[in-house]
């Protein structure tokens, strides 16, 4: 009889339900409307209303409230449940990190797979001339924690420098340099090859201020001729991921990112047949843009792992 059968374990679901009131910017960020910083700006400008009234900073809402931006209702149903998916993208030069560019330039979102019920949220930014690792997620809370300075998530870059580099310059950048927006420093600097006035370095920092890597080097009188992000926290860019391509992270990799910012694990949702077909086509397709290498020299930093004698920088 059915009543005599042993009870099976409850299945883990691919979502976490959120029913308690929470701050407006947090809910809209999780729904994919924009980053928390963007939403806070909209609220300060008086562009957001809740149930017909102008929203206030710090106001708490639920998914049942009617939330509008410039008179247009925002869809927040997806924020009722947290779906945590993460994409890794190898950004090429020439793409901007914005959803819509007024100048009509290609954006990093143009190449990503489309979602029906959620939106991809960029975890950090890269300027138009910087290439390499970008992460995108459907979970606004994960994105916010990975970007917030208080979490001290380190980012590693491979940088080619044009100019004479002296040990004293490296020490100054490690100790801290006063830039126009405050003191900036590299937590780690390691030589990665090259000769003369064209040398490669791996550098690590815990912030993501605008053009911070380039400005730090420029403060020492040298120029950055090439810049590529190769790591974001525990996520390394695999050498198999060619320029302009993306791949979705598996459960283990997503859990590592979640653990880094003290978030509990959420089981990944199963892909629909259509999504699975897109992934299969991507894997069969040959790379469309080969990585360019300098004549007569090896690009020693095209991979994503740090040299064997190095470990990721420790938090200060």
Tab-separated table of N, CA, C and O in Angstrom, residues 61-108:
chain	number	residue	atom	x	y	z
A	61	UNK	N	9.298	46.786	-0.491
A	61	UNK	CA	8.192	46.378	-1.360
A	61	UNK	C	8.172	44.864	-1.481
A	61	UNK	O	9.084	44.176	-1.013
A	62	UNK	N	7.118	44.360	-2.128
A	62	UNK	CA	7.034	42.932	-2.473
A	62	UNK	C	6.704	42.835	-3.958
A	62	UNK	O	6.401	43.845	-4.614
A	63	UNK	N	6.736	41.644	-4.491
A	63	UNK	CA	6.464	41.454	-5.916
A	63	UNK	C	5.004	41.746	-6.266
A	63	UNK	O	4.664	41.911	-7.448
A	64	UNK	N	4.146	41.832	-5.263
A	64	UNK	CA	2.734	42.131	-5.533
A	64	UNK	C	2.479	43.628	-5.715
A	64	UNK	O	1.415	44.027	-6.198
A	65	UNK	N	3.441	44.465	-5.357
A	65	UNK	CA	3.289	45.917	-5.540
A	65	UNK	C	3.438	46.282	-7.016
A	65	UNK	O	4.164	45.625	-7.762
A	66	UNK	N	2.742	47.370	-7.402
A	66	UNK	CA	2.846	47.863	-8.772
A	66	UNK	C	3.993	48.877	-8.831
A	66	UNK	O	3.903	49.972	-8.271
A	67	UNK	N	5.054	48.499	-9.498
A	67	UNK	CA	6.245	49.344	-9.566
A	67	UNK	C	6.428	49.823	-11.003
A	67	UNK	O	6.407	49.018	-11.937
A	68	UNK	N	6.589	51.133	-11.165
A	68	UNK	CA	6.712	51.710	-12.503
A	68	UNK	C	7.968	52.574	-12.601
A	68	UNK	O	8.368	53.225	-11.639
A	69	UNK	N	8.560	52.574	-13.775
A	69	UNK	CA	9.705	53.429	-14.087
A	69	UNK	C	9.302	54.319	-15.252
A	69	UNK	O	8.982	53.826	-16.335
A	70	UNK	N	9.273	55.633	-15.025
A	70	UNK	CA	8.855	56.599	-16.052
A	70	UNK	C	7.477	56.249	-16.607
A	70	UNK	O	7.212	56.381	-17.802
A	71	UNK	N	6.586	55.774	-15.716
A	71	UNK	CA	5.223	55.459	-16.118
A	71	UNK	C	5.044	54.094	-16.745
A	71	UNK	O	3.917	53.701	-17.056
A	72	UNK	N	6.133	53.342	-16.916
A	72	UNK	CA	6.055	52.007	-17.521
A	72	UNK	C	6.220	50.961	-16.424
A	72	UNK	O	7.181	50.986	-15.665
A	73	UNK	N	5.256	50.033	-16.351
A	73	UNK	CA	5.295	49.028	-15.290
A	73	UNK	C	6.470	48.080	-15.494
A	73	UNK	O	6.726	47.611	-16.604
A	74	UNK	N	7.156	47.806	-14.396
A	74	UNK	CA	8.275	46.874	-14.429
A	74	UNK	C	7.808	45.489	-14.014
A	74	UNK	O	7.061	45.345	-13.044
A	75	UNK	N	8.253	44.477	-14.729
A	75	UNK	CA	7.889	43.099	-14.422
A	75	UNK	C	8.768	42.597	-13.277
A	75	UNK	O	9.997	42.561	-13.389
A	76	UNK	N	8.143	42.228	-12.166
A	76	UNK	CA	8.899	41.792	-10.995
A	76	UNK	C	8.558	40.371	-10.559
A	76	UNK	O	9.087	39.891	-9.563
A	77	UNK	N	7.699	39.688	-11.305
A	77	UNK	CA	7.297	38.337	-10.897
A	77	UNK	C	8.488	37.400	-10.786
A	77	UNK	O	8.529	36.515	-9.924
A	78	UNK	N	9.486	37.599	-11.659
A	78	UNK	CA	10.646	36.706	-11.637
A	78	UNK	C	11.450	36.841	-10.347
A	78	UNK	O	12.216	35.950	-9.987
A	79	UNK	N	11.258	37.969	-9.628
A	79	UNK	CA	11.990	38.175	-8.381
A	79	UNK	C	11.399	37.379	-7.227
A	79	UNK	O	11.994	37.301	-6.153
A	80	UNK	N	10.208	36.778	-7.433
A	80	UNK	CA	9.586	35.980	-6.375
A	80	UNK	C	10.419	34.744	-6.079
A	80	UNK	O	10.405	34.215	-4.970
A	81	UNK	N	11.135	34.280	-7.079
A	81	UNK	CA	11.994	33.116	-6.909
A	81	UNK	C	13.381	33.440	-7.464
A	81	UNK	O	13.500	34.053	-8.523
A	82	UNK	N	14.399	33.056	-6.749
A	82	UNK	CA	15.763	33.309	-7.189
A	82	UNK	C	16.239	32.153	-8.062
A	82	UNK	O	16.309	31.010	-7.608
A	83	UNK	N	16.540	32.462	-9.301
A	83	UNK	CA	17.139	31.489	-10.216
A	83	UNK	C	18.575	31.926	-10.434
A	83	UNK	O	18.830	33.011	-10.937
A	84	UNK	N	19.494	31.101	-10.042
A	84	UNK	CA	20.909	31.471	-10.097
A	84	UNK	C	21.617	30.713	-11.221
A	84	UNK	O	22.020	29.570	-11.071
A	85	UNK	N	21.730	31.382	-12.361
A	85	UNK	CA	22.511	30.869	-13.476
A	85	UNK	C	23.661	31.844	-13.722
A	85	UNK	O	23.513	33.045	-13.500
A	86	UNK	N	24.781	31.327	-14.185
A	86	UNK	CA	25.950	32.174	-14.418
A	86	UNK	C	26.572	31.820	-15.762
A	86	UNK	O	26.787	30.647	-16.070
A	87	UNK	N	26.844	32.861	-16.549
A	87	UNK	CA	27.547	32.703	-17.821
A	87	UNK	C	28.943	33.295	-17.707
A	87	UNK	O	29.149	34.305	-17.046
A	88	UNK	N	29.871	32.672	-18.414
A	88	UNK	CA	31.215	33.224	-18.564
A	88	UNK	C	31.383	33.620	-20.022
A	88	UNK	O	31.052	32.849	-20.926
A	89	UNK	N	31.892	34.824	-20.261
A	89	UNK	CA	32.011	35.360	-21.621
A	89	UNK	C	33.419	35.894	-21.831
A	89	UNK	O	33.971	36.568	-20.960
A	90	UNK	N	33.984	35.596	-22.992
A	90	UNK	CA	35.308	36.110	-23.362
A	90	UNK	C	35.108	37.347	-24.224
A	90	UNK	O	34.915	37.258	-25.433
A	91	UNK	N	35.133	38.506	-23.588
A	91	UNK	CA	34.819	39.761	-24.258
A	91	UNK	C	35.919	40.164	-25.250
A	91	UNK	O	37.091	40.219	-24.891
A	92	UNK	N	35.533	40.508	-26.483
A	92	UNK	CA	36.509	41.044	-27.438
A	92	UNK	C	36.626	42.567	-27.306
A	92	UNK	O	35.804	43.203	-26.626
A	93	UNK	N	37.614	43.144	-27.935
A	93	UNK	CA	37.710	44.598	-27.999
A	93	UNK	C	36.551	45.135	-28.836
A	93	UNK	O	36.016	44.455	-29.703
A	94	UNK	N	36.148	46.373	-28.551
A	94	UNK	CA	35.122	47.020	-29.362
A	94	UNK	C	33.713	46.883	-28.841
A	94	UNK	O	32.798	47.516	-29.376
A	95	UNK	N	33.492	46.073	-27.788
A	95	UNK	CA	32.159	45.937	-27.207
A	95	UNK	C	32.082	46.745	-25.916
A	95	UNK	O	33.037	46.787	-25.138
A	96	UNK	N	30.927	47.373	-25.687
A	96	UNK	CA	30.726	48.168	-24.476
A	96	UNK	C	29.878	47.385	-23.487
A	96	UNK	O	29.036	46.572	-23.876
A	97	UNK	N	30.112	47.654	-22.198
A	97	UNK	CA	29.385	46.938	-21.148
A	97	UNK	C	28.137	47.711	-20.764
A	97	UNK	O	28.074	48.354	-19.711
A	98	UNK	N	27.170	47.690	-21.638
A	98	UNK	CA	25.888	48.348	-21.390
A	98	UNK	C	24.832	47.606	-22.176
A	98	UNK	O	25.130	46.929	-23.173
A	99	UNK	N	23.575	47.718	-21.723
A	99	UNK	CA	22.508	46.984	-22.408
A	99	UNK	C	22.112	47.665	-23.713
A	99	UNK	O	21.809	47.003	-24.703
A	100	UNK	N	22.119	48.989	-23.718
A	100	UNK	CA	21.794	49.746	-24.921
A	100	UNK	C	22.770	50.908	-25.052
A	100	UNK	O	22.922	51.706	-24.119
A	101	UNK	N	23.442	51.005	-26.187
A	101	UNK	CA	24.420	52.064	-26.378
A	101	UNK	C	23.858	53.135	-27.310
A	101	UNK	O	23.459	52.829	-28.444
A	102	UNK	N	23.797	54.406	-26.873
A	102	UNK	CA	23.240	55.466	-27.714
A	102	UNK	C	24.030	55.702	-28.999
A	102	UNK	O	23.495	56.225	-29.966
A	103	UNK	N	25.291	55.287	-29.033
A	103	UNK	CA	26.105	55.451	-30.237
A	103	UNK	C	25.988	54.272	-31.193
A	103	UNK	O	26.610	54.261	-32.256
A	104	UNK	N	25.199	53.267	-30.793
A	104	UNK	CA	24.981	52.131	-31.674
A	104	UNK	C	26.125	51.136	-31.737
A	104	UNK	O	26.186	50.300	-32.639
A	105	UNK	N	27.044	51.202	-30.777
A	105	UNK	CA	28.164	50.263	-30.765
A	105	UNK	C	27.699	48.896	-30.272
A	105	UNK	O	26.721	48.790	-29.519
A	106	UNK	N	28.383	47.818	-30.659
A	106	UNK	CA	28.003	46.482	-30.161
A	106	UNK	C	28.197	46.399	-28.656
A	106	UNK	O	29.117	47.011	-28.099
A	107	UNK	N	27.320	45.672	-27.992
A	107	UNK	CA	27.405	45.523	-26.545
A	107	UNK	C	27.683	44.070	-26.186
A	107	UNK	O	27.487	43.160	-26.992
A	108	UNK	N	28.111	43.859	-24.958
A	108	UNK	CA	28.407	42.504	-24.496
A	108	UNK	C	27.146	41.646	-24.434
A	108	UNK	O	27.233	40.416	-24.480
